[in-house]
Amino acid sequence: MSKGAFAVPISQMAGCVQASATLAAAAKAKQLKTEGIHVYDFSLGEPDFLTPEHICRAAFKAMQDGFTHYTPASGIPELRAAIARTYQKLYGLRCGPDQIIVSNGAKHSISTALATVVGPGDEVIIPTPYWVSYSDLVLMTGATPVLVPTSLESGFKMSPAQLREALTPRSRLLMINSPSNPTGTVYLRQELEALADVILDTNVTVLSDEIYERLVFGDARTTCFATLRPGLAERTLTISGVSKSYAMTGWRMGWTIGPAHVVKAMGNVQSQQTGCPSSISQYAALEALEGVQECVEKMRREFEARRDLVCKRLADLPGVRCRVPEGAFYAFFNIEAHFGRAFAGKKVTDSASFCQVALESAHVNLVPGSAFGAEGYVRLSFAASREQINGGLDQLEKLLVT
Ligand code: PLP
C-alpha cells in the first residue's frame, strides 16, 4: 500500500448509524435559501420562540456568580431536587434525588439510559411511527429494535394485543412516547394502563419519553407512565427535559427518573462519557422549573392555534389524510393518493420523492414518513409562524391541485 492511502476503518457501532433525517432535510433547505429562495421550512423539531428572558437572566447570573465549572456527573443537587418537586406537583410521582440524573438534552438521556440497560442479544420494542433517533440509538448498543407498526386508523397507538405479540424471551425494553413525535398522538390514560398491565406480567423495563408533556391540546391530558400502577416506577425510566416546554433546545438539558441503581449506573456511564452536563444550562433549567410558568402556557396556546390552522388547511388539500394531533407540534399526514403522479416531470413514488417535489417545486420543506418508520406519510412541524404556515400550505395546495 502506498504511503497516505490508509483509510481509517469505521467501527461496527458507528457503521450502523444513519445521519439524522430531519437534519439532512434542513441542510437541503438551507442550500435553497442560500440561492435566495424563500423556503417554507416545516422540518425542524424545535419551538420557534426565544427562550424566556427570566431563564436567560438566570444563566447570565450563574456565569457572573462563577458557576462555570464542572458539576457532579448526575447534575447539581438543586436541579435534581427541583425536578423531584415538579413531578410530585404535576403527577404525584415521589422520587428522591438519587433517582434523578440530568443529561445534555433528552436525546443524551435516552442514549445513556439505553447504554445502561440494554446490549447485544436484547430486544427493544418500539411502536412505529417512532422518533427518528430511537432505532439508531438502540442499534448503537448492539440490541435489536423490534418495530410494531401502528396506523392512522388506530390513532397511531399500539394495542395491548400488539404488545403481547411482540414480546419474546429476549425482550428487555419497551420505548413509548406520548405525546408523540412524529404523530402528535397522546394516549389516553386507560390505554397506557392497559399497556402497563401487559408489561407488569413480564421482565420488561419501560422507557417513557415524555418530552412533549406540557404541549397537549383540547381535552388531551399528559400521563406520567411511571405513576399508572403500583410497581411501575420500579421498572420505568421517565425521560423529559426543558427543550420543548421552555423553548430551550440549544441549552441541551434533559433528565431521567428511574430506579436508584439504574440512575447510579447511568451516572457512572455519563461521568466517563461527558463528565457532567453544562453548569450554566443547569442553572437555566432550574429557573425554568422553579420560576414563573406563564411562558409555558403562552407557547402551548399558540401551538394549539397553529394545530387548528394546520388541520383546517390540510383538510382542504386533495389526497391528504390527517389525524388531528392532540399534542406536540407535528401534523403527520398520509399522501399515498399522490403516489404515481408526476410533478414538473418528477414522479412521486414514496414519501421521500414527495418531499423532494414539495421542496423543489413548492419550496415547502417536510420530512418523509420513511424516516420515522412509516412510509406513505410526511411530517409537518408547526413550530413556525401562522403566516409561514398559511404561505407554505398555499404553495402545497397549488402544487397538489394541479
Ligand atoms: N424525544 C423526542 C420524542 C423528541 O422529539 C426529541 C427532540 O426532537 C427528543 C427526545 C430530544 O430532545 P432534546 O432536544 O432535549 O435532546
PDB file of N, CA and C in Angstrom, residues 59 147 190 198 207 309 393:
ATOM      1  N   ALA A  59     -29.230  32.270  33.690  1.00  0.00           N
ATOM      2  CA  ALA A  59     -27.987  31.694  33.154  1.00  0.00           C
ATOM      3  C   ALA A  59     -26.857  32.715  33.256  1.00  0.00           C
ATOM      4  N   LEU A 147     -39.833  -3.457  15.715  1.00  0.00           N
ATOM      5  CA  LEU A 147     -40.777  -2.392  15.367  1.00  0.00           C
ATOM      6  C   LEU A 147     -42.203  -2.927  15.295  1.00  0.00           C
ATOM      7  N   GLN A 190     -56.296   5.329  30.171  1.00  0.00           N
ATOM      8  CA  GLN A 190     -56.675   3.903  30.251  1.00  0.00           C
ATOM      9  C   GLN A 190     -55.957   3.057  29.199  1.00  0.00           C
ATOM     10  N   VAL A 198     -49.895  -5.313  30.673  1.00  0.00           N
ATOM     11  CA  VAL A 198     -49.159  -6.345  29.919  1.00  0.00           C
ATOM     12  C   VAL A 198     -47.720  -6.386  30.423  1.00  0.00           C
ATOM     13  N   LEU A 207     -39.092   2.565  28.830  1.00  0.00           N
ATOM     14  CA  LEU A 207     -38.522   3.908  28.704  1.00  0.00           C
ATOM     15  C   LEU A 207     -39.657   4.782  28.181  1.00  0.00           C
ATOM     16  N   LEU A 309     -55.149  25.560  12.808  1.00  0.00           N
ATOM     17  CA  LEU A 309     -54.975  26.133  11.473  1.00  0.00           C
ATOM     18  C   LEU A 309     -54.449  25.084  10.485  1.00  0.00           C
ATOM     19  N   LEU A 393     -48.768  26.339   3.080  1.00  0.00           N
ATOM     20  CA  LEU A 393     -49.887  25.487   2.677  1.00  0.00           C
ATOM     21  C   LEU A 393     -50.558  26.010   1.408  1.00  0.00           C
TER      22      LEU A 393
END
